[in-house]
CSV table of C-alpha atoms in Angstrom, one decimal:
chain,number,residue,atom,x,y,z
J,1,MET,CA,0.0,0.0,0.0
J,2,GLY,CA,1.1,3.5,-0.7
J,3,GLU,CA,1.4,6.2,2.0
J,4,GLU,CA,-1.5,8.3,0.7
J,5,CYS,CA,-4.4,6.2,1.8
J,6,VAL,CA,-3.0,3.5,4.1
J,7,SER,CA,-3.9,5.3,7.3
J,8,ASP,CA,-7.2,6.7,6.1
J,9,ASP,CA,-10.6,5.1,5.8
J,10,PHE,CA,-12.2,4.3,2.5
J,11,THR,CA,-14.5,7.3,2.2
J,12,THR,CA,-11.8,9.9,3.1
J,13,CYS,CA,-9.4,8.4,0.6
J,14,VAL,CA,-12.0,8.5,-2.2
J,15,ARG,CA,-13.1,12.1,-1.4
J,16,ARG,CA,-9.5,13.2,-1.6
J,17,GLU,CA,-8.8,11.5,-4.9
J,18,PHE,CA,-12.0,12.7,-6.6
J,19,PRO,CA,-12.5,16.3,-5.4
J,20,ALA,CA,-14.3,17.4,-8.6
J,21,LEU,CA,-17.2,15.0,-7.9
J,22,ALA,CA,-18.2,16.5,-4.6
J,23,HIS,CA,-21.0,18.5,-6.3
J,24,LYS,CA,-21.6,16.4,-9.4
J,25,THR,CA,-23.8,13.3,-9.9
J,26,TYR,CA,-21.7,11.2,-12.2
J,27,LEU,CA,-23.1,7.7,-12.7
J,28,ASP,CA,-21.5,6.8,-16.1
J,29,SER,CA,-18.3,5.0,-15.3
J,30,ALA,CA,-19.2,2.1,-17.6
J,31,CYS,CA,-18.6,4.6,-20.4
J,32,ILE,CA,-15.6,6.4,-19.0
J,33,GLY,CA,-14.3,6.7,-15.4
J,34,VAL,CA,-13.2,9.9,-13.7
J,35,ALA,CA,-9.4,10.2,-13.2
J,36,PRO,CA,-8.2,10.3,-9.6
J,37,LEU,CA,-6.0,13.2,-8.5
J,38,ARG,CA,-2.9,11.0,-8.3
J,39,ALA,CA,-3.3,9.9,-11.9
J,40,VAL,CA,-3.6,13.5,-13.1
J,41,ARG,CA,-0.6,14.5,-11.1
J,42,ALA,CA,1.4,11.5,-12.4
J,43,VAL,CA,0.7,12.5,-16.0
J,44,THR,CA,1.4,16.2,-15.3
J,45,ASP,CA,4.7,15.4,-13.6
J,46,LEU,CA,5.8,13.3,-16.6
J,47,ALA,CA,4.9,16.1,-19.0
J,48,GLN,CA,6.8,18.6,-16.9
J,49,GLY,CA,9.8,16.3,-16.8
J,50,MET,CA,9.8,16.0,-20.5
J,51,GLN,CA,9.6,19.8,-20.7
J,52,TYR,CA,12.7,20.2,-18.6
J,53,CYS,CA,14.4,16.9,-19.7
J,54,HIS,CA,15.9,16.1,-16.3
J,55,ALA,CA,18.4,13.6,-17.7
J,56,GLU,CA,21.9,13.6,-19.0
J,57,SER,CA,20.8,12.7,-22.5
J,58,GLY,CA,17.9,11.7,-24.7
J,59,THR,CA,19.1,8.1,-24.4
J,60,ASP,CA,19.0,8.3,-20.6
J,61,MET,CA,15.6,10.0,-20.7
J,62,HIS,CA,14.2,7.2,-23.0
J,63,GLY,CA,15.4,4.6,-20.6
J,64,ARG,CA,13.8,6.3,-17.7
J,65,LEU,CA,10.5,6.5,-19.6
J,66,ASN,CA,10.6,2.8,-20.3
J,67,GLU,CA,11.2,2.1,-16.6
J,68,LEU,CA,8.2,4.3,-15.7
J,69,ARG,CA,6.0,2.5,-18.2
J,70,ALA,CA,7.1,-0.9,-17.0
J,71,ALA,CA,6.1,0.0,-13.4
J,72,ALA,CA,2.4,-0.6,-14.4
J,73,ARG,CA,3.0,-4.4,-15.0
J,74,PRO,CA,3.5,-5.5,-11.4
J,75,LEU,CA,0.5,-3.4,-10.3
J,76,ALA,CA,-1.8,-4.9,-12.9
J,77,ALA,CA,-0.5,-8.3,-11.9
J,78,ARG,CA,-1.3,-7.7,-8.3
J,79,LEU,CA,-4.8,-6.7,-9.2
J,80,ILE,CA,-5.6,-10.1,-10.8
J,81,GLY,CA,-3.3,-12.4,-8.8
J,82,ALA,CA,-0.8,-12.9,-11.7
J,83,GLU,CA,2.9,-12.4,-12.1
J,84,PRO,CA,4.4,-9.3,-13.7
J,85,SER,CA,5.8,-11.5,-16.5
J,86,ASP,CA,2.2,-12.5,-17.4
J,87,ILE,CA,1.3,-8.9,-18.2
J,88,ALA,CA,1.6,-7.0,-21.5
J,89,LEU,CA,0.8,-3.3,-21.6
J,90,LEU,CA,-1.4,-2.3,-24.5
J,91,GLU,CA,-3.4,0.7,-25.7
J,92,SER,CA,-7.0,-0.5,-25.0
J,93,THR,CA,-9.3,-3.4,-24.7
J,94,THR,CA,-9.7,-3.4,-28.5
J,95,HIS,CA,-6.0,-3.5,-28.9
J,96,GLY,CA,-5.8,-6.5,-26.6
J,97,LEU,CA,-8.5,-8.4,-28.4
J,98,LYS,CA,-6.8,-7.7,-31.7
J,99,VAL,CA,-3.5,-9.1,-30.4
J,100,ALA,CA,-5.3,-12.1,-29.0
J,101,MET,CA,-7.0,-12.8,-32.3
J,102,GLU,CA,-3.7,-12.6,-34.1
J,103,SER,CA,-2.0,-14.8,-31.6
J,104,LEU,CA,-4.5,-17.7,-31.4
J,105,PRO,CA,-3.6,-20.7,-33.7
J,106,LEU,CA,-6.9,-20.6,-35.6
J,107,HIS,CA,-7.5,-22.2,-39.0
J,108,ALA,CA,-10.1,-22.3,-41.7
J,109,GLY,CA,-13.2,-24.1,-40.5
J,110,ASP,CA,-12.7,-23.1,-36.9
J,111,GLN,CA,-15.5,-21.4,-35.0
J,112,VAL,CA,-15.7,-18.7,-32.3
J,113,LEU,CA,-18.5,-18.3,-29.8
J,114,ILE,CA,-19.6,-15.0,-28.3
J,115,PRO,CA,-22.7,-14.1,-26.3
J,116,ASP,CA,-25.4,-12.2,-28.2
J,117,LEU,CA,-25.3,-9.6,-25.4
J,118,GLU,CA,-21.7,-8.6,-26.3
J,119,PHE,CA,-20.3,-5.1,-26.9
J,120,ILE,CA,-20.3,-4.4,-30.6
J,121,GLN,CA,-16.5,-4.3,-30.7
J,122,MET,CA,-16.4,-8.0,-29.9
J,123,GLY,CA,-18.4,-8.7,-33.0
J,124,VAL,CA,-16.6,-6.2,-35.2
J,125,LEU,CA,-13.2,-7.8,-34.5
J,126,TRP,CA,-14.0,-11.5,-34.7
J,127,ARG,CA,-16.2,-11.0,-37.8
J,128,GLN,CA,-13.1,-9.8,-39.7
J,129,LEU,CA,-11.7,-13.3,-39.6
J,130,LYS,CA,-14.3,-14.4,-42.1
J,131,ASP,CA,-11.9,-14.1,-45.0
J,132,ARG,CA,-9.7,-16.7,-43.2
J,133,GLY,CA,-12.6,-19.1,-43.2
J,134,ILE,CA,-13.3,-18.6,-39.5
J,135,THR,CA,-16.9,-18.2,-38.5
J,136,VAL,CA,-18.5,-16.6,-35.4
J,137,ARG,CA,-21.7,-17.8,-33.7
J,138,THR,CA,-23.6,-16.3,-30.8
J,139,VAL,CA,-24.8,-17.8,-27.5
J,140,PRO,CA,-28.4,-16.7,-27.0
J,141,HIS,CA,-29.5,-15.0,-23.8
J,142,ASP,CA,-32.5,-16.1,-21.7
J,143,PRO,CA,-35.6,-13.9,-21.0
J,144,GLY,CA,-33.8,-12.4,-18.0
J,145,GLY,CA,-30.8,-11.2,-20.0
J,146,ARG,CA,-28.5,-13.9,-18.8
J,147,PHE,CA,-26.6,-16.8,-20.3
J,148,GLY,CA,-25.1,-19.7,-18.4
J,149,VAL,CA,-22.8,-22.6,-18.8
J,150,ASP,CA,-25.6,-24.8,-20.1
J,151,ALA,CA,-26.4,-22.3,-22.9
J,152,VAL,CA,-22.7,-22.3,-23.9
J,153,ARG,CA,-22.4,-26.0,-23.7
J,154,ALA,CA,-25.4,-26.4,-26.0
J,155,GLU,CA,-23.5,-24.4,-28.7
J,156,LEU,CA,-20.1,-26.2,-28.3
J,157,THR,CA,-19.5,-28.3,-31.4
J,158,ARG,CA,-16.2,-29.9,-32.4
J,159,ASP,CA,-15.4,-26.9,-34.6
J,160,VAL,CA,-15.6,-24.3,-31.7
J,161,LYS,CA,-12.1,-23.3,-30.7
J,162,VAL,CA,-12.7,-20.1,-28.9
J,163,LEU,CA,-15.2,-18.7,-26.3
J,164,ALA,CA,-14.8,-14.9,-26.2
J,165,LEU,CA,-16.9,-12.9,-23.8
J,166,SER,CA,-17.1,-10.0,-21.5
J,167,SER,CA,-17.0,-11.0,-17.9
J,168,VAL,CA,-19.6,-8.3,-17.2
J,169,GLN,CA,-22.0,-7.3,-20.0
J,170,TRP,CA,-22.1,-3.7,-21.0
J,171,THR,CA,-25.9,-3.1,-21.3
J,172,ASN,CA,-27.3,-4.8,-18.2
J,173,GLY,CA,-24.3,-5.5,-16.1
J,174,PHE,CA,-24.8,-9.3,-16.1
J,175,ARG,CA,-21.7,-11.0,-14.5
J,176,ALA,CA,-21.0,-14.4,-16.1
J,177,ASP,CA,-20.1,-17.5,-14.1
J,178,LEU,CA,-16.5,-17.5,-15.2
J,179,GLY,CA,-15.6,-20.3,-12.9
J,180,ALA,CA,-18.0,-22.7,-14.6
J,181,LEU,CA,-17.2,-21.5,-18.0
J,182,SER,CA,-13.4,-21.8,-17.4
J,183,GLU,CA,-13.9,-25.4,-16.3
J,184,LEU,CA,-16.0,-26.2,-19.3
J,185,CYS,CA,-13.5,-24.6,-21.8
J,186,ARG,CA,-10.6,-26.4,-20.2
J,187,GLY,CA,-12.4,-29.7,-20.4
J,188,ARG,CA,-13.2,-29.2,-24.0
J,189,GLY,CA,-9.9,-27.7,-25.1
J,190,VAL,CA,-11.5,-24.4,-26.0
J,191,TRP,CA,-9.6,-21.1,-25.7
J,192,LEU,CA,-11.2,-18.7,-23.2
J,193,VAL,CA,-10.7,-15.0,-24.0
J,194,VAL,CA,-12.1,-12.6,-21.5
J,195,ASP,CA,-12.8,-8.9,-21.9
J,196,ALA,CA,-12.7,-7.5,-18.3
J,197,ALA,CA,-13.2,-3.8,-19.1
J,198,GLN,CA,-16.5,-3.7,-17.3
J,199,HIS,CA,-15.2,-5.8,-14.4
J,200,LEU,CA,-11.8,-4.8,-13.1
J,201,GLY,CA,-11.8,-1.8,-10.8
J,202,ALA,CA,-15.3,-2.7,-9.7
J,203,LEU,CA,-15.1,-6.4,-8.9
J,204,PRO,CA,-12.4,-8.7,-7.7
J,205,PHE,CA,-10.9,-11.2,-10.1
J,206,HIS,CA,-8.1,-13.7,-9.5
J,207,VAL,CA,-6.6,-15.7,-12.5
J,208,ARG,CA,-5.2,-18.4,-10.2
J,209,ARG,CA,-8.7,-19.2,-8.8
J,210,THR,CA,-10.5,-18.7,-12.1
J,211,PRO,CA,-8.1,-19.7,-14.9
J,212,VAL,CA,-8.5,-17.9,-18.3
J,213,ASP,CA,-6.2,-18.1,-21.3
J,214,ILE,CA,-6.2,-14.4,-22.2
J,215,LEU,CA,-7.7,-11.5,-20.4
J,216,VAL,CA,-7.8,-7.9,-21.7
J,217,CYS,CA,-8.8,-4.7,-20.0
J,218,GLY,CA,-8.6,-1.0,-20.9
J,219,GLY,CA,-7.9,1.4,-18.1
J,220,HIS,CA,-10.4,4.2,-19.0
J,221,LYS,CA,-13.6,2.7,-17.4
J,222,TRP,CA,-13.7,1.3,-13.9
J,223,LEU,CA,-9.9,1.6,-13.4
J,224,CYS,CA,-10.4,5.4,-13.9
J,225,SER,CA,-7.3,6.0,-16.0
J,226,PRO,CA,-8.7,7.6,-19.2
J,227,PHE,CA,-5.3,8.0,-20.9
J,228,GLY,CA,-5.3,5.4,-23.6
J,229,ALA,CA,-3.6,2.5,-21.7
J,230,GLY,CA,-4.6,-0.9,-20.6
J,231,PHE,CA,-3.2,-4.4,-20.2
J,232,MET,CA,-3.4,-8.0,-21.3
J,233,TYR,CA,-2.9,-11.2,-19.2
J,234,LEU,CA,-1.5,-14.2,-21.0
J,235,ASP,CA,-1.5,-17.5,-19.1
J,236,PRO,CA,2.1,-18.7,-18.9
J,237,ALA,CA,0.9,-22.3,-19.6
J,238,VAL,CA,-0.6,-21.3,-23.0
J,239,ARG,CA,2.0,-18.8,-24.2
J,240,PRO,CA,4.2,-21.4,-26.0
J,241,ARG,CA,1.1,-22.3,-28.1
J,242,LEU,CA,0.4,-18.7,-29.1
J,243,ARG,CA,1.7,-16.9,-32.2
J,244,ARG,CA,3.9,-14.0,-31.3
J,245,PRO,CA,2.8,-10.9,-33.2
J,246,LEU,CA,5.2,-8.8,-35.1
J,247,ALA,CA,6.9,-6.4,-32.7
J,248,GLY,CA,9.6,-3.7,-32.5
J,249,PHE,CA,13.0,-4.0,-30.8
J,250,PHE,CA,11.8,-3.1,-27.3
J,251,ALA,CA,10.0,-6.4,-27.3
J,252,ALA,CA,13.2,-8.3,-28.0
J,253,ARG,CA,16.2,-9.1,-25.8
J,254,PRO,CA,18.9,-6.4,-26.4
J,255,PRO,CA,22.4,-7.7,-27.5
J,256,ALA,CA,23.8,-6.0,-24.4
J,257,ARG,CA,22.6,-5.1,-20.9
J,258,THR,CA,20.3,-2.5,-22.3
J,259,TRP,CA,19.4,-1.2,-25.7
J,260,GLY,CA,21.1,2.1,-24.9
J,261,GLU,CA,24.4,0.1,-24.4
J,262,ALA,CA,23.7,-1.9,-27.5
J,263,PHE,CA,23.6,1.3,-29.6
J,264,LEU,CA,27.2,2.0,-28.6
J,265,ARG,CA,28.5,-1.2,-30.2
J,266,ALA,CA,30.2,-0.6,-33.6
J,267,ASP,CA,29.2,-4.1,-34.8
J,268,LEU,CA,25.5,-3.5,-34.3
J,269,GLY,CA,23.5,-3.9,-37.5
J,270,PRO,CA,19.8,-4.1,-38.4
J,271,LEU,CA,19.8,-7.8,-39.5
J,272,ARG,CA,20.5,-10.4,-36.9
J,273,ASP,CA,18.7,-13.2,-35.2
J,274,TYR,CA,16.8,-11.4,-32.5
J,275,GLU,CA,15.7,-13.3,-29.4
J,276,PHE,CA,12.4,-12.6,-27.7
J,277,SER,CA,11.4,-13.2,-24.1
J,278,ASP,CA,8.8,-15.8,-23.2
J,279,ASP,CA,7.3,-13.1,-21.0
J,280,ALA,CA,4.0,-11.4,-22.0
J,281,TYR,CA,5.8,-8.2,-22.8
J,282,ALA,CA,6.9,-9.8,-26.1
J,283,TRP,CA,3.3,-9.4,-27.2
J,284,GLU,CA,3.6,-5.6,-26.8
J,285,THR,CA,4.2,-3.4,-29.9
J,286,GLY,CA,7.9,-3.0,-28.9
J,287,GLY,CA,8.1,0.7,-30.0
J,288,THR,CA,8.0,4.0,-28.2
J,289,GLY,CA,5.1,3.5,-25.7
J,290,ASN,CA,2.3,5.6,-24.4
J,291,TYR,CA,4.3,6.8,-21.4
J,292,PRO,CA,1.6,9.3,-20.1
J,293,GLY,CA,-1.0,6.6,-20.3
J,294,ALA,CA,1.2,4.1,-18.5
J,295,VAL,CA,2.0,6.4,-15.6
J,296,GLY,CA,-1.6,7.4,-15.3
J,297,LEU,CA,-2.6,3.7,-15.3
J,298,SER,CA,0.0,2.9,-12.7
J,299,ALA,CA,-1.3,5.6,-10.4
J,300,ALA,CA,-4.9,4.6,-10.9
J,301,LEU,CA,-4.0,0.9,-10.2
J,302,SER,CA,-2.2,1.9,-7.0
J,303,LEU,CA,-5.4,3.6,-5.8
J,304,PHE,CA,-7.6,0.5,-6.4
J,305,LEU,CA,-5.1,-1.8,-4.8
J,306,GLU,CA,-5.1,0.4,-1.7
J,307,LEU,CA,-8.9,0.6,-1.6
J,308,ARG,CA,-9.0,-3.3,-2.1
J,309,PRO,CA,-11.2,-4.9,-4.7
J,310,GLN,CA,-13.3,-6.7,-2.1
J,311,ARG,CA,-14.0,-3.4,-0.3
J,312,VAL,CA,-14.9,-1.7,-3.6
J,313,GLU,CA,-17.3,-4.5,-4.4
J,314,ALA,CA,-19.0,-4.2,-1.0
J,315,GLN,CA,-19.4,-0.5,-1.6
J,316,LEU,CA,-21.0,-1.0,-5.0
J,317,ARG,CA,-23.3,-3.7,-3.7
J,318,THR,CA,-24.6,-1.2,-1.1
J,319,LEU,CA,-25.2,1.4,-3.8
J,320,THR,CA,-26.9,-0.9,-6.2
J,321,ASP,CA,-29.1,-2.4,-3.5
J,322,TYR,CA,-30.2,1.0,-2.5
J,323,LEU,CA,-31.0,1.9,-6.1
J,324,VAL,CA,-32.9,-1.3,-6.8
J,325,GLU,CA,-35.1,-0.5,-3.7
J,326,GLY,CA,-35.7,3.0,-4.9
J,327,LEU,CA,-36.6,1.9,-8.5
J,328,ASP,CA,-39.0,-0.7,-7.1
J,329,ARG,CA,-40.8,1.9,-5.1
J,330,ARG,CA,-41.3,4.1,-8.1
J,331,GLY,CA,-42.4,1.2,-10.4
J,332,LEU,CA,-39.5,1.5,-12.7
J,333,PRO,CA,-38.5,-2.1,-13.9
J,334,VAL,CA,-35.0,-3.2,-13.2
J,335,VAL,CA,-33.4,-4.9,-16.2
J,336,SER,CA,-30.2,-6.1,-14.5
J,337,PRO,CA,-30.0,-9.4,-12.8
J,338,ARG,CA,-30.9,-9.3,-9.1
J,339,GLU,CA,-28.9,-12.4,-8.0
J,340,ALA,CA,-25.7,-11.4,-6.1
J,341,ARG,CA,-23.5,-13.7,-8.1
J,342,HIS,CA,-24.6,-12.1,-11.4
J,343,ARG,CA,-24.5,-8.4,-10.2
J,344,SER,CA,-21.9,-5.8,-11.0
J,345,GLY,CA,-21.4,-2.1,-10.7
J,346,ILE,CA,-23.9,-1.6,-13.6
J,347,LEU,CA,-27.6,-1.3,-12.8
J,348,THR,CA,-29.9,-0.9,-15.7
J,349,PHE,CA,-33.6,0.0,-15.5
J,350,GLY,CA,-36.2,1.1,-18.0
J,351,THR,CA,-39.8,2.1,-18.7
J,352,GLY,CA,-40.6,-0.8,-21.0
J,353,ASN,CA,-40.4,1.4,-24.1
J,354,THR,CA,-37.4,2.8,-25.9
J,355,ASP,CA,-39.0,6.1,-26.6
J,356,THR,CA,-39.8,6.8,-23.0
J,357,ASP,CA,-36.4,5.5,-22.0
J,358,LEU,CA,-34.9,8.3,-24.1
J,359,SER,CA,-37.4,10.8,-22.6
J,360,LEU,CA,-36.3,9.8,-19.1
J,361,LEU,CA,-32.7,10.0,-20.1
J,362,ARG,CA,-33.1,13.6,-21.3
J,363,ALA,CA,-34.8,14.5,-18.0
J,364,LEU,CA,-32.0,12.9,-16.0
J,365,LEU,CA,-29.3,14.7,-18.0
J,366,ALA,CA,-31.1,18.0,-17.7
J,367,ALA,CA,-31.2,17.5,-13.9
J,368,GLY,CA,-27.4,17.0,-13.8
J,369,VAL,CA,-27.4,13.2,-13.5
J,370,ALA,CA,-24.9,11.7,-15.9
J,371,VAL,CA,-26.2,8.2,-17.1
J,372,SER,CA,-26.4,6.5,-20.4
J,373,VAL,CA,-28.9,4.4,-22.5
J,374,ARG,CA,-27.6,1.2,-24.0
J,375,TYR,CA,-29.2,-1.7,-25.8
J,376,THR,CA,-27.9,-5.0,-27.3
J,377,SER,CA,-30.1,-7.8,-28.8
J,378,GLY,CA,-33.2,-6.2,-27.2
J,379,VAL,CA,-31.7,-6.0,-23.7
J,380,GLY,CA,-31.0,-2.7,-22.1
J,381,GLY,CA,-32.4,0.6,-20.9
J,382,ILE,CA,-31.0,3.4,-18.7
J,383,ARG,CA,-27.6,2.3,-17.6
J,384,VAL,CA,-26.4,3.5,-14.2
J,385,SER,CA,-22.8,2.9,-13.3
J,386,CYS,CA,-22.2,3.1,-9.5
J,387,HIS,CA,-18.5,3.5,-8.6
J,388,VAL,CA,-16.4,4.2,-5.5
J,389,TYR,CA,-16.9,8.0,-5.8
J,390,ASN,CA,-20.7,7.7,-5.8
J,391,THR,CA,-22.9,8.2,-2.7
J,392,LEU,CA,-26.4,7.4,-1.7
J,393,GLY,CA,-27.0,11.1,-2.3
J,394,ASP,CA,-26.2,10.6,-5.9
J,395,LEU,CA,-28.8,7.9,-6.2
J,396,ASP,CA,-31.3,10.1,-4.4
J,397,ALA,CA,-30.7,12.7,-7.0
J,398,LEU,CA,-31.4,10.2,-9.8
J,399,LEU,CA,-34.5,8.9,-8.1
J,400,GLU,CA,-35.9,12.4,-7.4
J,401,ALA,CA,-35.3,13.4,-11.1
J,402,ALA,CA,-37.0,10.2,-12.2
J,403,ALA,CA,-40.0,10.8,-9.9
J,404,ASP,CA,-40.2,14.4,-11.3
J,405,TRP,CA,-40.3,12.9,-14.8
J,406,GLN,CA,-43.0,10.4,-13.9
J,407,ARG,CA,-45.2,13.3,-12.7
J,408,ARG,CA,-44.9,15.3,-15.9
J,409,PRO,CA,-47.6,15.0,-18.5
J,410,ARG,CA,-46.1,13.8,-21.8
J,411,PRO,CA,-47.1,12.3,-25.1
J,412,ALA,CA,-47.5,8.5,-25.2
J,413,VAL,CA,-44.8,8.3,-27.9
J,414,ARG,CA,-42.0,10.6,-28.5
J,415,PRO,CA,-40.4,9.5,-31.8
J,416,ALA,CA,-37.4,11.8,-31.9
J,417,PRO,CA,-35.3,13.3,-29.1
J,418,ALA,CA,-36.1,17.0,-28.5
J,419,PRO,CA,-33.4,19.4,-27.4
J,420,ALA,CA,-33.4,20.1,-23.6
J,421,PRO,CA,-34.9,23.5,-22.8
J,422,ALA,CA,-32.4,26.2,-22.7
J,423,GLY,CA,-33.7,28.0,-19.7
J,424,GLY,CA,-35.7,27.5,-16.6
J,425,PRO,CA,-34.7,27.5,-12.9
J,426,ARG,CA,-34.1,23.8,-12.6
J,427,SER,CA,-31.8,23.6,-15.7
J,428,ALA,CA,-30.0,26.7,-14.7
J,429,ALA,CA,-29.4,25.5,-11.1
J,430,ALA,CA,-28.1,22.1,-12.4
J,431,GLN,CA,-25.7,24.0,-14.8
J,432,ILE,CA,-24.4,26.1,-12.0
J,433,VAL,CA,-23.7,23.1,-9.8
J,434,ARG,CA,-21.7,21.5,-12.7
J,435,GLN,CA,-19.8,24.7,-13.3
J,436,ARG,CA,-19.0,25.2,-9.6
J,437,ALA,CA,-17.7,21.7,-9.4
J,438,LEU,CA,-15.3,22.5,-12.3
J,439,ILE,CA,-14.3,25.7,-10.5
J,440,ASP,CA,-13.5,23.7,-7.4
J,441,ALA,CA,-11.4,21.3,-9.4
J,442,LEU,CA,-9.5,24.2,-11.1
J,443,ASP,CA,-8.9,25.8,-7.7
J,444,ASP,CA,-7.4,22.6,-6.4
J,445,ASP,CA,-5.1,22.6,-9.4
J,446,LEU,CA,-4.1,26.2,-8.7
J,447,ILE,CA,-3.4,25.5,-5.1
J,448,GLY,CA,-1.2,22.5,-6.0
J,449,LEU,CA,0.7,24.6,-8.6
J,450,ILE,CA,1.3,27.4,-6.1
J,451,THR,CA,2.6,24.9,-3.6
J,452,ALA,CA,4.9,23.3,-6.2
J,453,ARG,CA,6.1,26.8,-7.2
J,454,ASP,CA,7.0,27.6,-3.7
J,455,GLY,CA,9.0,24.4,-3.3
J,456,VAL,CA,11.0,25.2,-6.5
J,457,SER,CA,11.6,28.7,-5.3
J,458,ARG,CA,13.0,27.5,-2.0
J,459,GLY,CA,15.3,25.2,-3.8
J,460,ILE,CA,16.6,28.0,-6.0
J,461,ARG,CA,17.2,30.2,-2.9
J,462,ARG,CA,19.2,27.4,-1.2
J,463,SER,CA,21.3,27.0,-4.3
J,464,ARG,CA,22.0,30.7,-4.5
J,465,VAL,CA,23.0,30.8,-0.8
J,466,GLU,CA,25.3,27.8,-1.3
J,467,GLY,CA,26.8,29.5,-4.3
J,468,ALA,CA,27.5,32.7,-2.3
J,469,MET,CA,25.1,34.7,-4.6
J,470,SER,CA,22.6,37.3,-3.5
J,471,ARG,CA,19.3,36.0,-2.2
J,472,THR,CA,17.3,38.1,-4.6
J,473,ASP,CA,17.5,38.4,-8.4
J,474,LEU,CA,15.6,41.6,-9.2
J,475,ALA,CA,16.0,41.2,-12.9
J,476,ARG,CA,14.4,37.8,-12.8
J,477,GLU,CA,11.5,39.2,-10.7
J,478,ARG,CA,10.9,42.0,-13.2
J,479,GLU,CA,10.9,39.4,-16.0
J,480,ILE,CA,8.2,37.5,-14.2
J,481,VAL,CA,6.1,40.6,-13.6
J,482,GLU,CA,6.4,41.7,-17.2
J,483,ARG,CA,5.3,38.3,-18.5
J,484,PHE,CA,2.2,38.3,-16.3
J,485,HIS,CA,1.4,41.9,-17.2
J,486,HIS,CA,1.7,41.1,-20.9
J,487,ARG,CA,-0.8,38.3,-20.6
J,488,LEU,CA,-3.2,39.6,-18.0
J,489,GLY,CA,-2.7,43.4,-17.8
J,490,GLN,CA,-2.8,45.2,-14.5
J,491,ASP,CA,-4.4,42.2,-12.8
J,492,GLY,CA,-1.5,40.1,-14.0
J,493,THR,CA,0.9,42.6,-12.4
J,494,ARG,CA,-0.8,42.3,-9.1
J,495,LEU,CA,-1.0,38.5,-9.3
J,496,ALA,CA,2.7,38.2,-10.1
J,497,LEU,CA,3.7,40.4,-7.2
J,498,GLU,CA,1.5,38.3,-4.8
J,499,LEU,CA,3.0,35.1,-6.1
J,500,LEU,CA,6.5,36.5,-5.5
J,501,ARG,CA,5.5,37.4,-2.0
J,502,MET,CA,3.9,34.0,-1.3
J,503,CYS,CA,6.8,32.0,-2.8
J,504,LYS,CA,9.5,33.4,-0.7
J,505,GLY,CA,12.4,31.8,-2.5
J,506,ASP,CA,14.4,33.8,-5.0
J,507,THR,CA,12.8,33.1,-8.4
């Protein structure tokens, strides 16, 4: 555990990490999560480091960036009970599924099974194997929006080589029985490929207790790292049977201790027999990586490891139970499964009609309640994503807005979405709440920047004293004041003078 949250309780830690949500009802993490403060700072620190290039050379800087990126692997491994060598860092869930498809030893005539509730990306990717003679079939859902091991078993023929599924379905939050499906696939010699993008960060998962062959997860949803980075788990027992995709030199073993040292060798040439590790990182692109994304992912992973997946799941269960009770009281049908073993952080409800679902969605958005509407294969409705930063008060806001909508007279059918009214006291009040939340977040950033500036100024003052120089550089102060004045006028002058006073080191 890190030092930031280890001594604090769950709620205090969450409030500190997500200050911008104190006055905002955000219930849409299944679409994109909100970045915690530590992830934003990690990315900002990296960018500032690149600006000032705190390294002896570009080679040294590149090496440090690779080390920072690699730090995400052990954290991702801890989250799912794996080893760092089992983790490859990738761009997104889609990127991971693409690598998985290219790695599996499939041939013409082979078949792939996916549930008919799947996210569209699953179908888009697998269907592109059609020109290789590989077909995709779907496992049908039952009337309750579920599918179980019996439904999968009924579709397993001799030609089925892969079962690819999301462990949590994106429209209704149905959580599959991965334990039973894993046992079935292993008994039949079927590859099990799992999309965990709607699972990890909200629910625990352990690959030693529930074996899967390949697991992929983007970081921008429940892991709250919206910076274009995710990871893939490759079971070490199956890696020898996988095709290794084409990759760049960072995925190969350097012909020296590091690639930086290899570049110093006069005999280095482009054509040689390169060796690749058996570790999962050999499935990465092997080029210059998404370093900001990786450090943001590392910071976000550290938060969820500190909060503990079991504690997060308990929090989400409390929230979704509360929401189910409130929806039942208001006569709004719950679409998501009610059984604990099939529940997740997604709770979907509806009105029984797609047009009125959209009408209710517009009312919730106008009231400042961020949710979505999603459907797949006839299953879906208004999707509510309860995460660690949500409270019972957020759900009360949703239920109150839904009750207001129920009381309004409206046409029986509303064929096309109408724009939300531009004015009115309720919409204006909701807009002010959202704008104030943004102001609070910006103020937090300003306070952090001023604190950082003071620290740098103090460091400069110590250096000047140690160098037997004067404590104050008046020319430098004039330069700062002039820059602020040029951008902001007289207000900039006053602001610069106040900053110089507050940051007492010589600037």
